[in-house]
Amino acid sequence: MGTAVVLGAGFAGLLAARVLAAYAERVVLLEQDDPHAGSRRGVGQYNQVHTLLPGGRGLIERWFPGFTQEAVELGAPMLHSSQIGAYFNGVRTVSAPTTDLLCASRPFLERHLRDRVAQLSAIRIVTGRAEGLEFTDGAVAGVRYRAEGRSHFLASDLVIDAMGRASRLSDWLDDAGWPRPPLRRVTTGINYATGYFRATSIPDDLLAAIAHFGPDHSDGSTTSAAVNMIEDRQWMVVLAGLGQHRPGRDLDDFVARCRNDLPPIFRTAVGGEPVGDILRYHQADSRSRDFTAIASPARVLSVGDAVASVNPVYAQGISSAALHAACLADYLADRPDLTEPFDRFFRRQRLVVDAVWQVATATDSARAGHRRPMAERIRTWILNQTFAAAATNAQVAESLNLVTSLFAHPDTLRRPALLARTLRTNHRGRGSGRIEIPDAQAL
Ligand SMILES: Cc1cc2nc3c(=O)[nH]c(=O)nc-3n(C[C@H](O)[C@H](O)[C@H](O)COP(=O)(O)OP(=O)(O)OC[C@H]3O[C@@H](n4cnc5c(N)ncnc54)[C@H](O)[C@@H]3O)c2cc1C
């Protein structure tokens, strides 16, 4: 290609630009926000807790060798699984042995990635706001954008929409007479409150933890919580509640919850001086747009949250954006005819979207009482059985970990030998109180 344009320089846009740099003479990465500003107008969740799953980190490392080591040298802790605690209803569950985590804030990770992207000679990062597309002969011909108070037009061979959850691509397609991709939604109603604290000392056991509570073990105000040691010797702590339960921005209340309701590492984390305010975020729903269901123009495709933005509790967003970029790499490696619609790419990407969706929406769609086909209910039941068994069985925990780290498809949890082990574990553990085991009526 001559020129490829990527709209949006979040994780999805940065990684797509990296892939395109191998196929295009010029890649223009258009981003509305000033990359040097401390906050980002275009990304409401910018300062919320972000965990980079091992699956996504593996792909980033493939495209940017040395990324992890450089992040560590810049101050991000690389945690071994023994330094990460998982709790259910306050009880420690077994850790999957391969859960190594690079722990850093989102601004740190994004800055580091952008610096690596900016070093690629084919890529130019432009500050400007995309305002629409031009179409000719059933294909996108270029992008209209606004920068430095003026309107511009950039002709392109390929446009990638990486504008995140609020992407306007569907409106632009509609305006030009193309169908909108159908939007599917599942209510999440999740509320985050994130706080940063200076570490007074570095514990020699746990440096990160995640805690979940079942409906009978909390007043609903904190359904999950996570804490990570990150760069600059800071703790990043998030409390999450559902529906009307919104962890507040009051510092004293935040600290009291961490001290009184959560495992000891949370108490340690909030013992230091707070850095900035408690920041809140509300997400109404998981949503995904199905480009396989429509006839779309050639020379345009979407990646990242612009296609699917899901309940953040499972921390899949950055890593699924990386998988979308991997789908793009696979697709372009086949030297496709860019004047034809990208159906094959969208089908490939759909596999990733559906896998992530399965995990992210399993509990939410059951809670919301959505009517679901039997096959989906069975998948959800197996997933919930696996979560329960993983609390006490290391082999099940490892298999689940491969799925939740985005190395393996959730269907791998249905393999007969594994499923038998899962059900046996739950049968033995029933009534132990360590975990809530969903019964067959949940189907
Ligand atoms: C509360 C919360 C917590 C999360 N925690 C995690 C986590 O722990 N782990 C994880 O992997 N994921 C997490 N995610 C998801 C993660 O933020 C995203 O999935 C991931 O960053 C990929 O996003 P993206 O690049 O597609 O979109 P975004 O990050 O939203 O980036 C879109 C970019 O497009 C730009 N843009 C938009 N419109 C225009 C325009 N018209 N012109 C130019 N630029 C434009 C925006 O400014 C922005 O930079 C979380 C999400 C939320 C809401």
Short mmCIF file of C-alpha atoms and ligand atoms in Angstrom, two decimals:
data_model
loop_
_atom_site.label_atom_id
_atom_site.label_comp_id
_atom_site.label_asym_id
_atom_site.label_seq_id
_atom_site.Cartn_x
_atom_site.Cartn_y
_atom_site.Cartn_z
CA MET A 1 0.00 0.00 0.00
CA GLY A 2 0.93 3.62 -0.39
CA THR A 3 -0.86 5.31 2.53
CA ALA A 4 -2.75 3.68 5.37
CA VAL A 5 -4.55 5.80 7.96
CA VAL A 6 -5.32 4.66 11.49
CA LEU A 7 -7.94 6.68 13.38
CA GLY A 8 -7.18 6.73 17.13
CA ALA A 9 -3.91 6.06 18.93
CA GLY A 10 -5.10 3.99 21.88
CA PHE A 11 -3.72 0.47 22.21
CA ALA A 12 -5.76 -0.81 19.26
CA GLY A 13 -4.58 1.98 16.95
CA LEU A 14 -0.94 1.76 18.02
CA LEU A 15 -0.81 -2.00 17.44
CA ALA A 16 -2.67 -1.84 14.12
CA ALA A 17 -0.21 0.87 12.99
CA ARG A 18 2.70 -1.43 13.89
CA VAL A 19 1.23 -4.21 11.74
CA LEU A 20 0.58 -1.82 8.84
CA ALA A 21 4.14 -0.51 8.93
CA ALA A 22 5.17 -3.81 7.30
CA TYR A 23 2.73 -3.37 4.41
CA ALA A 24 2.38 0.37 3.71
CA GLU A 25 4.88 3.00 2.61
CA ARG A 26 3.28 5.51 4.97
CA VAL A 27 1.08 4.99 8.00
CA VAL A 28 -0.63 8.07 9.40
CA LEU A 29 -1.84 7.62 12.97
CA LEU A 30 -4.44 10.30 13.63
CA GLU A 31 -5.21 11.03 17.30
CA GLN A 32 -7.44 13.79 18.63
CA ASP A 33 -5.78 14.02 22.07
CA ASP A 34 -2.45 15.64 22.73
CA PRO A 35 -0.26 12.67 23.69
CA HIS A 36 1.66 14.78 26.22
CA ALA A 37 -1.43 15.84 28.22
CA GLY A 38 -1.84 14.19 31.63
CA SER A 39 -5.44 13.17 30.95
CA ARG A 40 -7.20 12.09 27.76
CA ARG A 41 -10.52 13.61 26.70
CA GLY A 42 -11.05 10.74 24.28
CA VAL A 43 -10.48 7.97 26.86
CA GLY A 44 -12.68 8.20 29.97
CA GLN A 45 -11.01 5.17 31.56
CA TYR A 46 -7.49 6.55 31.07
CA ASN A 47 -6.55 6.58 34.75
CA GLN A 48 -8.55 3.53 35.81
CA VAL A 49 -6.79 0.27 36.66
CA HIS A 50 -5.54 -1.52 33.55
CA THR A 51 -3.97 -4.97 33.72
CA LEU A 52 -2.07 -6.18 30.68
CA LEU A 53 -2.84 -9.89 30.35
CA PRO A 54 0.01 -12.24 29.40
CA GLY A 55 -1.70 -13.06 26.05
CA GLY A 56 -1.61 -9.42 24.96
CA ARG A 57 1.88 -8.87 26.31
CA GLY A 58 3.12 -11.85 24.29
CA LEU A 59 1.87 -10.26 21.07
CA ILE A 60 3.26 -6.84 21.94
CA GLU A 61 6.61 -8.48 22.67
CA ARG A 62 6.51 -10.18 19.25
CA TRP A 63 6.03 -6.85 17.48
CA PHE A 64 8.30 -4.86 19.81
CA PRO A 65 11.04 -7.20 21.05
CA GLY A 66 12.36 -6.08 24.41
CA PHE A 67 9.13 -4.21 25.31
CA THR A 68 8.75 -5.99 28.67
CA GLN A 69 12.40 -5.66 29.69
CA GLU A 70 12.37 -1.93 28.82
CA ALA A 71 9.18 -1.46 30.86
CA VAL A 72 10.86 -3.16 33.80
CA GLU A 73 13.92 -0.90 33.40
CA LEU A 74 11.59 2.11 33.36
CA GLY A 75 10.19 0.96 36.70
CA ALA A 76 7.23 -1.37 36.05
CA PRO A 77 7.29 -4.44 38.33
CA MET A 78 7.19 -7.84 36.64
CA LEU A 79 5.36 -10.10 39.08
CA HIS A 80 5.67 -13.84 39.36
CA SER A 81 2.47 -15.80 39.99
CA SER A 82 3.55 -16.44 43.59
CA GLN A 83 3.38 -12.66 44.18
CA ILE A 84 -0.24 -12.42 42.99
CA GLY A 85 -3.09 -13.43 45.31
CA ALA A 86 -6.61 -14.38 44.28
CA TYR A 87 -9.46 -14.38 46.80
CA PHE A 88 -13.06 -15.43 46.69
CA ASN A 89 -15.31 -14.31 49.54
CA GLY A 90 -12.16 -13.41 51.46
CA VAL A 91 -10.62 -16.90 51.17
CA ARG A 92 -7.36 -17.33 49.22
CA THR A 93 -7.80 -19.55 46.15
CA VAL A 94 -5.08 -21.45 44.29
CA SER A 95 -2.95 -19.43 41.87
CA ALA A 96 -2.37 -20.59 38.33
CA PRO A 97 1.38 -21.15 38.07
CA THR A 98 1.83 -19.27 34.79
CA THR A 99 0.21 -15.95 35.67
CA ASP A 100 3.18 -13.59 35.36
CA LEU A 101 2.07 -9.97 35.16
CA LEU A 102 3.75 -6.79 34.04
CA CYS A 103 2.13 -4.25 36.36
CA ALA A 104 1.90 -0.60 35.35
CA SER A 105 -0.64 2.17 34.96
CA ARG A 106 -2.31 2.62 31.60
CA PRO A 107 -0.59 5.99 30.94
CA PHE A 108 2.79 4.30 31.52
CA LEU A 109 2.06 1.34 29.21
CA GLU A 110 0.52 3.49 26.49
CA ARG A 111 3.39 6.00 26.56
CA HIS A 112 5.94 3.21 26.35
CA LEU A 113 4.11 1.60 23.42
CA ARG A 114 3.67 4.94 21.64
CA ASP A 115 7.38 5.68 22.01
CA ARG A 116 8.19 2.35 20.33
CA VAL A 117 5.64 2.99 17.56
CA ALA A 118 7.01 6.49 16.97
CA GLN A 119 10.46 5.01 16.30
CA LEU A 120 9.16 3.22 13.18
CA SER A 121 10.12 5.27 10.14
CA ALA A 122 6.92 4.48 8.18
CA ILE A 123 4.67 5.88 10.90
CA ARG A 124 3.72 9.53 11.41
CA ILE A 125 1.59 10.47 14.41
CA VAL A 126 -0.67 13.46 13.66
CA THR A 127 -2.76 15.36 16.21
CA GLY A 128 -6.22 15.90 14.69
CA ARG A 129 -9.83 14.81 14.88
CA ALA A 130 -11.31 12.56 12.19
CA GLU A 131 -14.62 13.99 10.99
CA GLY A 132 -15.71 11.65 8.22
CA LEU A 133 -14.82 9.46 5.26
CA GLU A 134 -14.99 9.95 1.51
CA PHE A 135 -16.21 7.03 -0.60
CA THR A 136 -15.71 6.17 -4.29
CA ASP A 137 -16.78 3.06 -6.22
CA GLY A 138 -17.80 1.01 -3.20
CA ALA A 139 -14.63 1.77 -1.28
CA VAL A 140 -13.29 4.33 1.17
CA ALA A 141 -11.05 6.84 -0.60
CA GLY A 142 -9.81 8.89 2.37
CA VAL A 143 -10.41 10.69 5.64
CA ARG A 144 -11.59 14.19 6.45
CA TYR A 145 -10.07 15.56 9.62
CA ARG A 146 -9.57 18.77 11.56
CA ALA A 147 -6.21 19.88 12.88
CA GLU A 148 -4.82 23.27 13.96
CA GLY A 149 -8.20 24.92 13.29
CA ARG A 150 -8.37 23.81 9.65
CA SER A 151 -10.07 20.99 7.72
CA HIS A 152 -7.90 18.54 5.79
CA PHE A 153 -8.39 15.58 3.50
CA LEU A 154 -6.04 12.61 3.45
CA ALA A 155 -6.33 10.14 0.55
CA SER A 156 -5.65 6.56 1.63
CA ASP A 157 -5.49 2.98 0.46
CA LEU A 158 -6.78 1.65 3.76
CA VAL A 159 -8.50 3.22 6.78
CA ILE A 160 -8.52 1.52 10.17
CA ASP A 161 -11.09 2.66 12.70
CA ALA A 162 -9.54 2.39 16.18
CA MET A 163 -11.64 5.20 17.68
CA GLY A 164 -12.74 3.15 20.67
CA ARG A 165 -16.15 2.53 22.14
CA ALA A 166 -17.57 5.86 20.88
CA SER A 167 -16.42 5.27 17.28
CA ARG A 168 -18.59 7.10 14.76
CA LEU A 169 -17.84 4.75 11.88
CA SER A 170 -21.40 3.32 11.96
CA ASP A 171 -22.83 6.84 11.55
CA TRP A 172 -20.45 7.60 8.72
CA LEU A 173 -21.40 4.38 6.92
CA ASP A 174 -25.08 5.19 7.43
CA ASP A 175 -24.64 8.75 6.10
CA ALA A 176 -23.06 7.34 2.95
CA GLY A 177 -25.92 4.85 2.39
CA TRP A 178 -24.20 1.74 3.77
CA PRO A 179 -25.83 -0.48 6.40
CA ARG A 180 -24.86 -0.08 10.05
CA PRO A 181 -23.29 -3.13 11.68
CA PRO A 182 -25.82 -4.58 14.15
CA LEU A 183 -24.98 -3.63 17.73
CA ARG A 184 -25.38 -6.24 20.48
CA ARG A 185 -25.41 -5.12 24.10
CA VAL A 186 -25.46 -6.75 27.50
CA THR A 187 -25.97 -4.60 30.60
CA THR A 188 -22.94 -4.50 32.90
CA GLY A 189 -23.78 -1.54 35.17
CA ILE A 190 -20.28 -1.69 36.60
CA ASN A 191 -18.86 1.13 38.72
CA TYR A 192 -15.14 1.58 39.30
CA ALA A 193 -13.30 3.75 41.79
CA THR A 194 -9.51 3.82 41.45
CA GLY A 195 -7.00 5.31 43.86
CA TYR A 196 -3.20 5.58 43.80
CA PHE A 197 -1.07 5.42 46.96
CA ARG A 198 2.64 5.77 47.61
CA ALA A 199 4.17 2.54 48.90
CA THR A 200 5.73 2.95 52.33
CA SER A 201 7.55 -0.38 52.02
CA ILE A 202 7.66 -3.23 49.50
CA PRO A 203 6.19 -6.43 50.98
CA ASP A 204 8.16 -9.59 50.31
CA ASP A 205 5.10 -11.77 49.66
CA LEU A 206 2.19 -10.37 47.64
CA LEU A 207 2.46 -7.38 45.28
CA ALA A 208 -0.90 -7.77 43.57
CA ALA A 209 -4.26 -9.31 44.35
CA ILE A 210 -7.75 -9.68 43.04
CA ALA A 211 -10.74 -10.31 45.28
CA HIS A 212 -14.26 -11.28 44.21
CA PHE A 213 -17.37 -11.60 46.36
CA GLY A 214 -20.49 -13.63 45.69
CA PRO A 215 -23.90 -12.06 46.33
CA ASP A 216 -24.16 -13.62 49.82
CA HIS A 217 -20.81 -12.31 51.00
CA SER A 218 -21.03 -8.61 50.48
CA ASP A 219 -23.60 -5.87 50.82
CA GLY A 220 -23.16 -5.46 47.05
CA SER A 221 -21.13 -2.28 47.42
CA THR A 222 -17.84 -4.00 46.54
CA THR A 223 -18.27 -7.00 44.26
CA SER A 224 -14.63 -7.07 43.26
CA ALA A 225 -11.42 -5.28 44.07
CA ALA A 226 -7.88 -5.38 42.77
CA VAL A 227 -4.55 -4.00 43.87
CA ASN A 228 -1.28 -3.85 41.90
CA MET A 229 2.14 -2.52 42.70
CA ILE A 230 3.03 -0.32 39.70
CA GLU A 231 5.79 2.03 38.51
CA ASP A 232 7.21 4.72 40.83
CA ARG A 233 6.63 2.54 43.91
CA GLN A 234 2.90 3.20 43.85
CA TRP A 235 -0.06 0.99 44.63
CA MET A 236 -2.99 1.18 42.23
CA VAL A 237 -6.24 0.06 43.90
CA VAL A 238 -9.68 -0.37 42.36
CA LEU A 239 -13.01 -1.10 44.03
CA ALA A 240 -15.88 -2.20 41.78
CA GLY A 241 -19.60 -2.32 42.53
CA LEU A 242 -22.66 -3.19 40.48
CA GLY A 243 -25.85 -1.32 39.63
CA GLN A 244 -26.78 1.24 42.26
CA HIS A 245 -23.66 0.37 44.28
CA ARG A 246 -21.12 2.99 43.34
CA PRO A 247 -17.90 3.12 45.32
CA GLY A 248 -17.61 6.81 46.12
CA ARG A 249 -14.81 9.29 45.57
CA ASP A 250 -14.53 9.97 49.30
CA LEU A 251 -10.98 9.05 50.32
CA ASP A 252 -11.81 8.10 53.92
CA ASP A 253 -14.57 5.76 52.79
CA PHE A 254 -12.29 4.21 50.15
CA VAL A 255 -9.53 3.62 52.70
CA ALA A 256 -11.99 2.22 55.27
CA ARG A 257 -13.35 -0.31 52.79
CA CYS A 258 -9.85 -1.45 51.90
CA ARG A 259 -8.94 -1.78 55.59
CA ASN A 260 -12.10 -3.47 56.84
CA ASP A 261 -13.61 -5.50 54.00
CA LEU A 262 -10.66 -6.77 51.97
CA PRO A 263 -7.61 -9.05 52.33
CA PRO A 264 -4.55 -7.62 54.18
CA ILE A 265 -2.64 -6.48 51.06
CA PHE A 266 -5.35 -3.83 50.49
CA ARG A 267 -4.78 -2.48 53.99
CA THR A 268 -1.04 -2.27 53.27
CA ALA A 269 -1.66 -0.49 49.97
CA VAL A 270 -3.83 2.30 51.36
CA GLY A 271 -1.42 2.86 54.29
CA GLY A 272 0.68 5.28 52.23
CA GLU A 273 0.05 8.82 51.08
CA PRO A 274 -2.66 9.07 48.37
CA VAL A 275 -1.52 10.32 44.96
CA GLY A 276 -4.32 12.42 43.44
CA ASP A 277 -8.05 11.94 43.88
CA ILE A 278 -10.18 8.81 43.82
CA LEU A 279 -11.36 8.55 40.21
CA ARG A 280 -14.67 6.98 39.24
CA TYR A 281 -15.94 5.38 36.05
CA HIS A 282 -19.31 3.88 35.13
CA GLN A 283 -19.79 1.42 32.29
CA ALA A 284 -23.40 0.76 31.28
CA ASP A 285 -22.94 -2.18 28.96
CA SER A 286 -20.73 -4.54 27.01
CA ARG A 287 -21.25 -3.90 23.31
CA SER A 288 -20.06 -5.32 20.03
CA ARG A 289 -20.65 -4.46 16.40
CA ASP A 290 -21.04 -7.30 13.93
CA PHE A 291 -19.33 -6.40 10.64
CA THR A 292 -19.79 -9.97 9.39
CA ALA A 293 -23.54 -9.29 9.18
CA ILE A 294 -23.38 -6.42 6.68
CA ALA A 295 -22.05 -5.57 3.27
CA SER A 296 -19.44 -2.94 4.06
CA PRO A 297 -17.30 -0.86 1.72
CA ALA A 298 -13.78 -1.92 0.79
CA ARG A 299 -10.64 -0.32 2.26
CA VAL A 300 -12.01 0.18 5.78
CA LEU A 301 -12.12 -1.96 8.91
CA SER A 302 -12.45 -1.58 12.67
CA VAL A 303 -10.33 -2.90 15.55
CA GLY A 304 -10.34 -2.79 19.35
CA ASP A 305 -13.16 -1.24 21.37
CA ALA A 306 -14.65 0.18 18.17
CA VAL A 307 -15.72 -3.42 17.45
CA ALA A 308 -16.18 -4.82 20.94
CA SER A 309 -15.93 -3.13 24.32
CA VAL A 310 -16.72 -5.44 27.21
CA ASN A 311 -17.03 -5.58 30.99
CA PRO A 312 -13.53 -4.52 32.12
CA VAL A 313 -13.44 -6.82 35.16
CA TYR A 314 -11.75 -9.53 33.07
CA ALA A 315 -9.10 -7.10 31.77
CA GLN A 316 -9.36 -8.34 28.20
CA GLY A 317 -9.49 -5.05 26.26
CA ILE A 318 -5.83 -4.37 25.45
CA SER A 319 -5.13 -8.02 24.75
CA SER A 320 -8.12 -8.44 22.47
CA ALA A 321 -7.03 -5.27 20.62
CA ALA A 322 -3.67 -7.04 20.17
CA LEU A 323 -5.47 -10.12 18.83
CA HIS A 324 -7.40 -7.93 16.37
CA ALA A 325 -4.04 -6.59 15.17
CA ALA A 326 -2.85 -10.20 14.85
CA CYS A 327 -5.93 -10.96 12.70
CA LEU A 328 -4.97 -7.97 10.55
CA ALA A 329 -1.39 -9.26 10.24
CA ASP A 330 -2.67 -12.70 9.17
CA TYR A 331 -5.06 -11.14 6.71
CA LEU A 332 -2.50 -8.84 5.09
CA ALA A 333 0.07 -11.65 4.91
CA ASP A 334 -2.24 -13.32 2.37
CA ARG A 335 -1.88 -10.24 0.13
CA PRO A 336 -5.65 -9.70 -0.20
CA ASP A 337 -7.24 -7.58 -2.91
CA LEU A 338 -7.91 -4.33 -1.04
CA THR A 339 -10.57 -3.28 -3.55
CA GLU A 340 -12.79 -6.11 -2.28
CA PRO A 341 -14.73 -5.95 1.04
CA PHE A 342 -12.79 -7.43 3.96
CA ASP A 343 -15.23 -10.23 4.83
CA ARG A 344 -12.46 -12.74 5.52
CA PHE A 345 -10.82 -10.37 8.02
CA PHE A 346 -14.11 -9.74 9.80
CA ARG A 347 -14.84 -13.47 10.08
CA ARG A 348 -11.40 -14.06 11.58
CA GLN A 349 -11.80 -11.16 13.99
CA ARG A 350 -15.25 -12.46 14.96
CA LEU A 351 -13.64 -15.56 16.47
CA VAL A 352 -11.71 -13.33 18.86
CA VAL A 353 -14.69 -11.08 19.59
CA ASP A 354 -16.93 -14.05 20.39
CA ALA A 355 -14.33 -15.74 22.63
CA VAL A 356 -13.83 -12.56 24.65
CA TRP A 357 -17.58 -11.91 24.71
CA GLN A 358 -18.28 -15.40 26.07
CA VAL A 359 -16.12 -14.80 29.15
CA ALA A 360 -17.04 -11.16 29.67
CA THR A 361 -20.80 -11.46 29.43
CA ALA A 362 -21.45 -14.91 30.96
CA THR A 363 -22.45 -13.62 34.38
CA ASP A 364 -23.88 -10.32 33.17
CA SER A 365 -26.35 -11.80 30.71
CA ALA A 366 -27.56 -14.36 33.27
CA ARG A 367 -28.00 -11.55 35.85
CA ALA A 368 -29.80 -9.33 33.36
CA GLY A 369 -32.19 -12.22 32.64
CA HIS A 370 -31.56 -12.06 28.88
CA ARG A 371 -33.18 -14.88 26.92
CA ARG A 372 -30.27 -17.01 25.76
CA PRO A 373 -30.11 -20.02 23.47
CA MET A 374 -29.43 -23.38 25.18
CA ALA A 375 -25.92 -23.63 23.67
CA GLU A 376 -24.99 -20.31 25.27
CA ARG A 377 -26.49 -21.33 28.62
CA ILE A 378 -24.45 -24.54 28.58
CA ARG A 379 -21.27 -22.59 27.80
CA THR A 380 -21.98 -20.21 30.68
CA TRP A 381 -22.67 -23.09 33.05
CA ILE A 382 -19.38 -24.79 32.11
CA LEU A 383 -17.52 -21.52 32.55
CA ASN A 384 -19.03 -20.98 36.00
CA GLN A 385 -18.26 -24.58 37.00
CA THR A 386 -14.68 -24.00 35.86
CA PHE A 387 -14.37 -20.77 37.89
CA ALA A 388 -15.61 -22.68 40.95
CA ALA A 389 -13.26 -25.66 40.49
CA ALA A 390 -10.29 -23.41 39.69
CA ALA A 391 -10.46 -22.02 43.22
CA THR A 392 -9.17 -25.31 44.62
CA ASN A 393 -7.73 -27.38 41.74
CA ALA A 394 -4.41 -26.25 40.27
CA GLN A 395 -4.86 -28.05 36.94
CA VAL A 396 -8.29 -26.54 36.34
CA ALA A 397 -6.90 -23.16 37.45
CA GLU A 398 -4.13 -23.46 34.86
CA SER A 399 -6.55 -24.31 32.03
CA LEU A 400 -8.83 -21.45 33.02
CA ASN A 401 -5.85 -19.16 33.28
CA LEU A 402 -4.91 -19.90 29.65
CA VAL A 403 -8.41 -18.76 28.67
CA THR A 404 -8.57 -15.69 30.90
CA SER A 405 -5.04 -14.67 29.83
CA LEU A 406 -6.24 -14.89 26.19
CA PHE A 407 -3.91 -17.70 25.17
CA ALA A 408 -6.72 -20.24 24.63
CA HIS A 409 -10.32 -20.23 23.42
CA PRO A 410 -13.01 -20.78 26.08
CA ASP A 411 -14.18 -23.87 24.18
CA THR A 412 -11.01 -25.61 25.43
CA LEU A 413 -12.75 -25.77 28.83
CA ARG A 414 -15.24 -28.26 27.37
CA ARG A 415 -12.62 -30.93 26.62
CA PRO A 416 -14.01 -34.12 28.18
CA ALA A 417 -11.05 -34.94 30.46
CA LEU A 418 -10.87 -31.38 31.80
CA LEU A 419 -14.61 -31.09 32.23
CA ALA A 420 -14.69 -34.38 34.15
CA ARG A 421 -11.96 -33.07 36.48
CA THR A 422 -13.86 -29.80 36.92
CA LEU A 423 -17.10 -31.54 37.87
CA ARG A 424 -15.32 -34.03 40.17
CA THR A 425 -13.58 -31.17 41.98
CA ASN A 426 -16.85 -29.35 42.50
CA HIS A 427 -18.65 -32.51 43.61
CA ARG A 428 -16.02 -33.07 46.31
CA GLY A 429 -15.93 -29.40 47.33
CA ARG A 430 -19.70 -28.89 47.48
CA GLY A 431 -20.66 -27.50 50.87
CA SER A 432 -17.06 -26.57 51.74
CA GLY A 433 -18.07 -22.91 51.58
CA ARG A 434 -14.87 -22.01 49.72
CA ILE A 435 -16.67 -21.17 46.55
CA GLU A 436 -20.22 -20.90 45.24
CA ILE A 437 -20.84 -23.76 42.86
CA PRO A 438 -23.59 -23.16 40.31
CA ASP A 439 -26.04 -26.08 40.18
CA ALA A 440 -27.70 -27.50 37.10
CA GLN A 441 -30.79 -25.36 37.66
CA ALA A 442 -28.66 -22.42 36.58
CA LEU A 443 -29.12 -23.80 33.08
C1 LIG B 1 -12.86 1.11 33.60
C2 LIG B 1 -12.10 0.33 32.57
C3 LIG B 1 -11.06 -0.49 32.97
C4 LIG B 1 -10.39 -1.25 32.03
N1 LIG B 1 -9.41 -2.11 32.46
C5 LIG B 1 -8.75 -2.85 31.55
C6 LIG B 1 -7.74 -3.75 31.96
O1 LIG B 1 -7.48 -3.93 33.15
N2 LIG B 1 -7.06 -4.44 30.99
C7 LIG B 1 -7.36 -4.30 29.67
O2 LIG B 1 -6.72 -4.96 28.84
N3 LIG B 1 -8.33 -3.48 29.25
C8 LIG B 1 -9.03 -2.75 30.14
N4 LIG B 1 -10.00 -1.91 29.72
C9 LIG B 1 -10.30 -1.82 28.27
C10 LIG B 1 -9.27 -0.97 27.55
O3 LIG B 1 -9.30 0.36 28.03
C11 LIG B 1 -9.52 -0.96 26.02
O4 LIG B 1 -10.17 -2.13 25.62
C12 LIG B 1 -8.20 -0.90 25.27
O5 LIG B 1 -7.48 0.19 25.70
C13 LIG B 1 -8.38 -0.81 23.74
O6 LIG B 1 -9.02 0.35 23.47
P1 LIG B 1 -8.98 1.06 22.04
O7 LIG B 1 -7.59 1.44 21.66
O8 LIG B 1 -9.77 0.26 21.08
O9 LIG B 1 -9.84 2.36 22.37
P2 LIG B 1 -9.46 3.62 23.27
O10 LIG B 1 -8.49 3.28 24.30
O11 LIG B 1 -10.76 4.20 23.69
O12 LIG B 1 -8.75 4.57 22.24
C14 LIG B 1 -9.47 5.21 21.22
C15 LIG B 1 -8.63 6.38 20.74
O13 LIG B 1 -9.28 6.99 19.62
C16 LIG B 1 -9.21 8.40 19.77
N5 LIG B 1 -10.29 8.97 18.99
C17 LIG B 1 -11.62 8.81 19.17
N6 LIG B 1 -12.31 9.48 18.24
C18 LIG B 1 -11.40 10.07 17.44
C19 LIG B 1 -11.49 10.89 16.29
N7 LIG B 1 -12.69 11.24 15.78
N8 LIG B 1 -10.36 11.32 15.71
C20 LIG B 1 -9.13 10.98 16.23
N9 LIG B 1 -8.99 10.20 17.33
C21 LIG B 1 -10.11 9.75 17.90
C22 LIG B 1 -9.35 8.62 21.27
O14 LIG B 1 -8.87 9.88 21.68
C23 LIG B 1 -8.51 7.47 21.81
O15 LIG B 1 -7.17 7.80 21.94
C24 LIG B 1 -10.72 -1.16 30.65
C25 LIG B 1 -11.77 -0.34 30.25
C26 LIG B 1 -12.46 0.38 31.20
C27 LIG B 1 -13.64 1.20 30.76
#
